[in-house]
XYZ file of C-alpha atoms in Angstrom:
448
model
C -4.687 67.315 -31.437
C -4.593 70.247 -33.889
C -6.913 73.297 -33.815
C -9.180 72.404 -36.630
C -10.411 69.155 -34.929
C -10.880 71.220 -31.620
C -13.059 73.857 -33.375
C -15.169 70.647 -35.346
C -16.446 69.749 -31.329
C -17.087 73.156 -30.250
C -19.182 73.537 -33.860
C -16.771 75.962 -34.590
C -16.050 77.113 -37.938
C -12.865 79.433 -37.801
C -11.661 81.345 -34.969
C -12.293 85.448 -35.223
C -9.782 87.745 -35.497
C -9.411 88.620 -32.052
C -8.812 85.040 -31.189
C -6.348 84.206 -34.033
C -4.055 87.219 -32.203
C -4.674 86.339 -28.647
C -3.545 82.502 -29.479
C -0.675 83.635 -31.811
C 0.615 86.195 -29.179
C 0.312 83.490 -26.127
C 2.102 81.416 -27.956
C 4.754 83.359 -29.286
C 5.542 84.983 -25.809
C 6.327 83.734 -22.178
C 3.961 85.834 -20.021
C 0.658 88.003 -22.129
C -2.157 90.241 -21.137
C -5.256 89.567 -23.696
C -7.833 92.514 -23.897
C -11.235 91.932 -25.437
C -14.740 92.391 -24.681
C -17.258 90.343 -22.964
C -18.789 87.675 -25.424
C -15.857 87.733 -27.767
C -14.565 84.486 -26.875
C -11.673 85.034 -24.866
C -12.081 81.772 -22.804
C -11.187 79.631 -25.737
C -8.362 82.163 -27.351
C -6.061 81.287 -24.507
C -7.269 77.683 -23.719
C -6.219 76.728 -27.376
C -2.371 77.528 -26.592
C -2.606 75.981 -22.705
C -3.468 72.939 -24.118
C -1.252 72.713 -26.800
C 1.844 73.406 -24.187
C 0.419 70.525 -22.094
C 2.676 67.061 -22.088
C 0.283 64.563 -21.549
C 2.825 61.770 -20.063
C 3.315 63.672 -17.334
C 0.874 62.634 -15.149
C 1.184 66.171 -12.801
C -0.902 69.160 -12.549
C 1.102 71.734 -15.601
C -1.490 74.718 -15.467
C -3.902 76.563 -13.338
C -6.764 78.964 -14.793
C -7.941 80.725 -11.386
C -11.310 82.983 -12.074
C -13.044 84.765 -9.206
C -16.256 83.229 -9.654
C -17.579 79.825 -9.231
C -19.707 80.397 -12.325
C -16.845 81.281 -14.406
C -14.574 78.634 -13.593
C -17.594 76.218 -13.782
C -17.947 77.754 -17.389
C -14.036 77.791 -18.262
C -14.273 73.997 -17.102
C -17.194 73.446 -19.622
C -15.524 75.291 -22.238
C -12.511 73.125 -21.807
C -14.538 69.416 -21.397
C -15.958 69.994 -24.747
C -12.356 70.791 -26.507
C -11.874 67.035 -25.951
C -8.429 67.197 -25.937
C -6.229 64.975 -23.922
C -5.778 66.842 -21.172
C -7.161 66.353 -18.087
C -8.806 68.645 -15.723
C -10.678 69.214 -12.622
C -13.067 72.292 -11.618
C -12.219 73.285 -8.032
C -14.833 75.919 -6.241
C -16.412 76.343 -3.263
C -20.060 75.013 -1.962
C -19.003 71.487 -2.461
C -17.120 69.232 0.091
C -13.393 69.429 -0.499
C -12.917 65.975 0.743
C -15.095 64.912 -2.627
C -12.783 66.907 -4.747
C -9.750 65.680 -3.389
C -10.759 62.546 -4.333
C -11.368 63.278 -7.726
C -7.626 65.189 -8.113
C -6.538 61.562 -6.966
C -8.500 60.152 -9.389
C -8.162 61.800 -12.310
C -4.484 63.094 -12.065
C -4.940 66.747 -13.913
C -2.843 68.405 -16.083
C -5.128 71.421 -15.893
C -6.505 72.563 -12.538
C -10.013 75.587 -13.261
C -10.296 76.715 -9.406
C -11.607 79.955 -8.254
C -8.252 80.951 -5.566
C -9.724 79.797 -2.207
C -10.654 76.516 -2.468
C -7.127 76.013 -4.822
C -5.179 77.661 -1.902
C -7.202 75.264 0.987
C -6.655 71.928 -1.467
C -2.908 73.165 -1.899
C -2.389 73.510 2.057
C -3.724 70.367 2.421
C -0.919 68.744 0.715
C -4.074 67.447 -2.099
C -2.156 69.031 -5.341
C 1.088 68.630 -5.881
C 2.874 72.104 -7.460
C 6.295 71.708 -8.237
C 5.362 70.693 -12.067
C 2.593 73.974 -12.593
C 4.420 76.146 -14.844
C 1.527 78.373 -16.280
C -1.051 80.586 -14.297
C -3.531 82.189 -16.323
C -5.545 84.979 -14.103
C -9.299 85.352 -15.739
C -11.299 88.390 -15.092
C -8.398 89.944 -14.155
C -9.421 93.455 -12.992
C -11.258 91.862 -10.639
C -9.031 89.472 -8.947
C -6.751 92.345 -8.420
C -9.241 93.515 -6.156
C -8.428 93.667 -2.396
C -10.386 91.171 -1.288
C -8.728 88.727 -3.578
C -4.950 89.902 -3.573
C -4.171 88.114 -0.446
C -5.314 84.841 -2.032
C -3.425 85.334 -5.247
C -0.339 86.461 -3.182
C -0.793 82.934 -1.222
C -1.048 80.519 -4.647
C 2.114 82.812 -6.523
C 4.198 81.537 -3.023
C 2.724 77.909 -3.728
C 3.651 78.009 -7.628
C 7.613 77.734 -7.371
C 8.117 76.358 -10.999
C 5.518 78.885 -12.796
C 7.350 80.688 -15.748
C 4.553 81.989 -17.420
C 1.843 84.066 -16.465
C -1.764 84.946 -18.267
C -3.809 87.779 -18.122
C -7.448 87.694 -19.234
C -10.042 90.897 -19.343
C -12.606 92.811 -21.126
C -11.716 95.867 -18.695
C -8.364 97.064 -18.043
C -6.711 98.628 -15.130
C -4.076 101.123 -14.527
C -1.467 99.330 -12.453
C -1.525 95.075 -12.363
C -0.243 95.028 -9.008
C 3.736 94.233 -8.069
C 3.042 90.834 -6.319
C 2.284 89.295 -9.880
C 6.356 89.707 -10.400
C 6.222 88.633 -14.290
C 9.352 86.847 -14.150
C 12.017 87.409 -16.257
C 9.550 89.046 -19.026
C 7.422 91.491 -19.513
C 4.185 90.650 -20.767
C 2.889 91.406 -24.200
C -0.134 93.294 -24.817
C -3.303 92.525 -27.179
C -5.790 95.432 -26.437
C -8.991 94.541 -28.287
C -10.911 96.918 -26.064
C -10.626 100.057 -28.522
C -10.471 103.595 -27.833
C -13.222 103.450 -25.168
C -12.362 99.745 -22.975
C -15.581 100.568 -20.971
C -18.102 100.970 -24.149
C -20.783 98.069 -24.470
C -20.218 95.434 -28.015
C -21.349 98.145 -31.127
C -24.372 95.200 -31.324
C -25.687 95.638 -28.109
C -28.620 98.097 -28.805
C -29.004 100.469 -25.506
C -32.074 101.805 -24.277
C -33.518 104.149 -21.607
C -37.272 103.118 -20.329
C -38.397 105.838 -17.723
C -40.455 104.661 -15.035
C -43.848 107.017 -13.949
C -43.553 105.679 -10.394
C -40.689 104.661 -7.878
C -41.425 101.286 -7.434
C -40.545 100.255 -10.678
C -41.806 96.883 -10.643
C -45.199 97.383 -13.005
C -43.015 99.307 -15.412
C -40.749 96.152 -15.543
C -43.968 93.656 -15.908
C -44.772 95.974 -19.291
C -41.339 95.921 -20.402
C -41.073 92.084 -19.887
C -44.647 91.923 -21.076
C -43.719 93.132 -24.548
C -40.610 91.253 -24.832
C -42.583 88.011 -24.824
C -41.129 84.700 -24.701
C -37.352 86.000 -25.013
C -34.732 85.221 -22.413
C -34.209 88.065 -20.364
C -31.540 88.863 -17.288
C -32.366 91.681 -15.033
C -30.075 92.583 -12.902
C -30.650 94.434 -9.265
C -28.023 96.034 -6.650
C -28.760 93.774 -3.519
C -29.938 89.936 -2.683
C -33.390 91.435 -1.363
C -34.033 93.324 -3.875
C -33.455 90.194 -6.264
C -35.961 88.226 -3.912
C -38.265 90.836 -3.812
C -38.503 91.177 -7.917
C -38.581 87.447 -8.286
C -41.520 87.192 -6.290
C -43.469 89.977 -8.109
C -43.312 89.449 -10.950
C -44.217 85.470 -10.351
C -47.476 86.875 -8.795
C -47.919 88.564 -12.022
C -47.607 85.313 -14.043
C -43.705 85.665 -15.652
C -41.795 82.650 -15.364
C -38.820 83.890 -13.217
C -35.659 81.997 -11.638
C -33.250 83.833 -9.563
C -29.813 83.999 -8.698
C -27.699 85.429 -6.321
C -24.440 84.711 -3.648
C -27.260 84.191 -1.205
C -28.225 80.982 -2.436
C -27.217 77.470 -1.887
C -24.531 76.386 -4.700
C -27.572 73.766 -5.720
C -30.095 76.135 -6.209
C -28.070 78.585 -8.234
C -27.181 75.660 -10.534
C -30.346 74.959 -10.576
C -31.831 78.588 -11.756
C -28.711 78.219 -14.416
C -29.884 75.123 -16.164
C -33.848 76.754 -15.745
C -32.857 79.215 -17.520
C -30.529 77.935 -20.053
C -32.682 75.237 -21.298
C -35.681 77.956 -21.572
C -37.773 76.279 -18.585
C -37.644 80.103 -17.541
C -37.520 83.103 -19.726
C -36.561 85.536 -16.950
C -33.498 85.492 -14.506
C -33.812 87.809 -11.699
C -29.825 88.421 -10.491
C -27.200 90.293 -8.530
C -24.003 91.248 -10.558
C -22.882 87.691 -9.472
C -24.167 86.982 -13.295
C -22.395 89.473 -14.747
C -19.451 87.901 -15.557
C -18.988 84.465 -16.375
C -22.600 83.353 -17.349
C -22.316 82.528 -20.791
C -25.835 81.999 -22.459
C -25.440 82.166 -26.175
C -29.309 82.780 -27.167
C -29.609 85.607 -24.387
C -31.663 88.761 -25.937
C -31.860 91.372 -23.286
C -30.254 92.506 -20.016
C -32.114 94.459 -18.369
C -30.836 96.706 -15.321
C -34.005 97.447 -13.143
C -31.261 99.364 -10.843
C -28.686 100.693 -12.514
C -25.266 99.613 -12.623
C -23.250 101.370 -9.892
C -20.444 102.088 -12.480
C -19.380 101.827 -16.571
C -17.130 98.849 -15.991
C -20.095 97.070 -14.099
C -22.571 97.761 -16.824
C -20.332 96.652 -19.355
C -19.663 93.066 -18.006
C -23.606 92.989 -17.293
C -24.311 94.280 -20.668
C -21.493 91.617 -22.065
C -24.184 88.552 -21.093
C -25.864 89.147 -24.598
C -24.569 89.748 -27.964
C -22.507 86.453 -27.488
C -19.794 86.563 -30.380
C -21.380 88.224 -33.117
C -24.878 88.002 -32.337
C -27.109 91.097 -31.556
C -28.433 92.143 -28.170
C -30.871 94.820 -25.871
C -29.873 96.695 -23.129
C -32.773 98.154 -21.021
C -31.912 100.510 -18.022
C -35.071 101.061 -16.125
C -35.257 104.707 -14.744
C -37.512 106.506 -12.095
C -38.661 109.186 -11.445
C -36.177 110.343 -8.785
C -33.109 108.798 -10.163
C -30.546 110.234 -12.866
C -29.824 109.179 -15.349
C -25.967 107.378 -15.220
C -23.515 109.307 -17.511
C -22.587 105.717 -19.149
C -26.143 105.974 -21.016
C -24.671 108.483 -23.534
C -25.645 105.934 -26.432
C -28.958 105.113 -25.539
C -31.880 105.744 -26.567
C -35.567 106.356 -24.941
C -38.134 103.397 -25.319
C -41.661 103.192 -23.615
C -43.673 100.359 -23.405
C -47.211 100.086 -24.865
C -50.019 100.250 -22.023
C -51.813 97.312 -23.995
C -49.027 94.699 -23.487
C -49.746 90.946 -23.717
C -49.758 88.774 -20.977
C -46.639 87.373 -19.633
C -45.064 84.450 -21.947
C -45.008 81.152 -21.063
C -42.452 78.851 -21.462
C -41.952 76.093 -24.014
C -40.055 74.108 -22.327
C -40.291 72.495 -18.728
C -37.107 71.038 -16.682
C -36.996 67.040 -15.349
C -35.440 66.430 -12.163
C -33.777 62.579 -12.620
C -31.898 61.978 -9.519
C -29.543 59.776 -11.366
C -25.820 61.645 -13.191
C -22.766 61.007 -14.354
C -21.418 58.728 -10.883
C -24.269 56.323 -11.782
C -22.890 56.049 -15.258
C -25.745 57.687 -16.774
C -24.952 59.215 -19.759
C -27.487 61.195 -22.615
C -27.941 58.218 -24.895
C -29.358 56.450 -21.727
C -31.531 59.608 -21.053
C -32.965 59.866 -24.692
C -33.459 56.195 -24.571
C -35.406 56.024 -21.950
C -37.536 59.278 -22.481
C -38.156 57.824 -26.370
C -39.012 54.241 -25.873
C -40.232 54.603 -22.533
C -41.958 57.783 -22.263
C -42.865 57.725 -25.927
C -41.759 61.083 -26.633
C -39.928 62.193 -29.824
C -36.699 63.589 -30.240
C -37.864 66.951 -30.824
C -39.792 67.123 -27.858
C -36.178 66.680 -26.064
C -34.019 69.754 -25.451
C -30.987 70.378 -23.613
C -29.773 67.260 -20.834
C -27.799 68.300 -18.524
C -25.821 65.448 -16.290
C -24.867 66.520 -12.908
C -22.264 63.788 -11.019
C -25.482 62.593 -9.086
C -28.421 64.050 -10.653
C -29.639 65.307 -14.513
C -31.715 67.958 -16.156
C -33.796 67.628 -19.063
C -35.726 70.491 -20.777
C -39.132 68.725 -22.098
C -41.364 70.367 -24.451
C -44.164 72.157 -22.536
C -47.043 70.299 -24.061
C -45.416 66.947 -23.935
C -45.008 66.620 -19.881
C -48.258 65.436 -19.109
C -48.112 62.044 -20.860
C -44.711 61.250 -21.002
C -45.247 61.751 -16.457
C -48.062 59.194 -17.246
C -45.584 56.453 -19.325
C -42.698 56.785 -16.896
C -44.457 56.462 -13.997
C -42.623 53.642 -11.410
C -40.471 52.580 -14.568
C -36.762 52.074 -14.215
C -33.909 53.678 -16.417
C -30.915 51.711 -17.249
C -32.261 49.081 -14.406
C -31.974 52.037 -12.034
C -35.042 53.267 -9.636
C -34.558 56.810 -9.357
C -36.927 60.099 -9.038
C -38.178 61.409 -12.249
C -40.502 64.727 -11.675
C -40.537 67.947 -12.804
C -38.895 71.121 -11.268
C -41.349 73.459 -9.527
C -39.644 76.944 -10.240
C -41.559 78.511 -7.049
C -39.296 76.287 -4.967
C -36.512 78.310 -5.728
C -38.117 81.811 -4.731
C -38.777 81.825 -0.910
C -41.952 82.893 0.606
C -41.872 86.727 2.132
């Protein structure tokens, strides 16, 4: 499959200049380092030459992409699947039973494996993956992956790839020295640096603002800011899990539509939160820095730092969740009376939310949970047919459809939800009895 056919599958007209240069660099060099801003399309830039290098007649794994978080590995695999090439792939990460993933590996016979390093090493140690044909290793967000907590896992992985010939490193921030254990074999890497003179600066498409809170407890300032933004999508970053839960509860009490996202949540609850936010069933996502890497919501307009980022690098990655590709976005840093303005805020302007703000905006969509998924051979066409024929919905009343292995999420226009539920009560979907009910976002936020 040629590049243009892949771009057509992704609804993209052409590659950006950065992507063209990255693809050419990877094609023409054994080892490569790609440095480009968040949101610039790095994932597609390395996947295009990666799939070209796969021998689809060979049923064994030939390339591995490792990422520091489940969310980034899932996002990468999502792009890979959307390319619709002949390359088979699986995604492996914690939070899912390893036995189910083993069966998926045996059934799929993947050419490309996308994974977090810990779970990948676990499958290799159990003999679930043949590594003798893996020639290419891609390390995404390598600045994060080469931190001490990942180094032992990466060293273990490299020791298990005896046929490795290529290593491709990808990140939005550089590091002074790449650890020696990476050991680019025989060929020093070629580097493409698209970060400019200041690799820690957010995209110029992001308008940066400082919002002063007169109170030490900044929740009222956050409330006013969110009200002033109306129904725009906003991610609110905090530095602690406990803070995410507290801020989420207080905003819900004030009438905001909120989902929450942090590492202490169950994996399915995290996936549900991202689905609700991504399909506009909630306007606000409260998150720790877990969402600062790998979360791709193309329509996200605002990043709000309830707690300032701990350093310039973390700030850049947070900001990179908005202004994806060539879009514009906003970054708001809320500073309390006892806090000092971080040194990375030199390009920020002062903004003051008005006291007379409108009430919190209500989301335009509600998410339906359907208790059937890919494992039941349920497709998007099946769901649309069910909702239109039985539920009497019009096509423009159906939003994003997200089909998981054993369940599905469907965004439905908020005004249509009551009539829909009456129409489909007791009905079967594709001759299957199942649960169909709206998701109550409040269940994802623990009570105090």
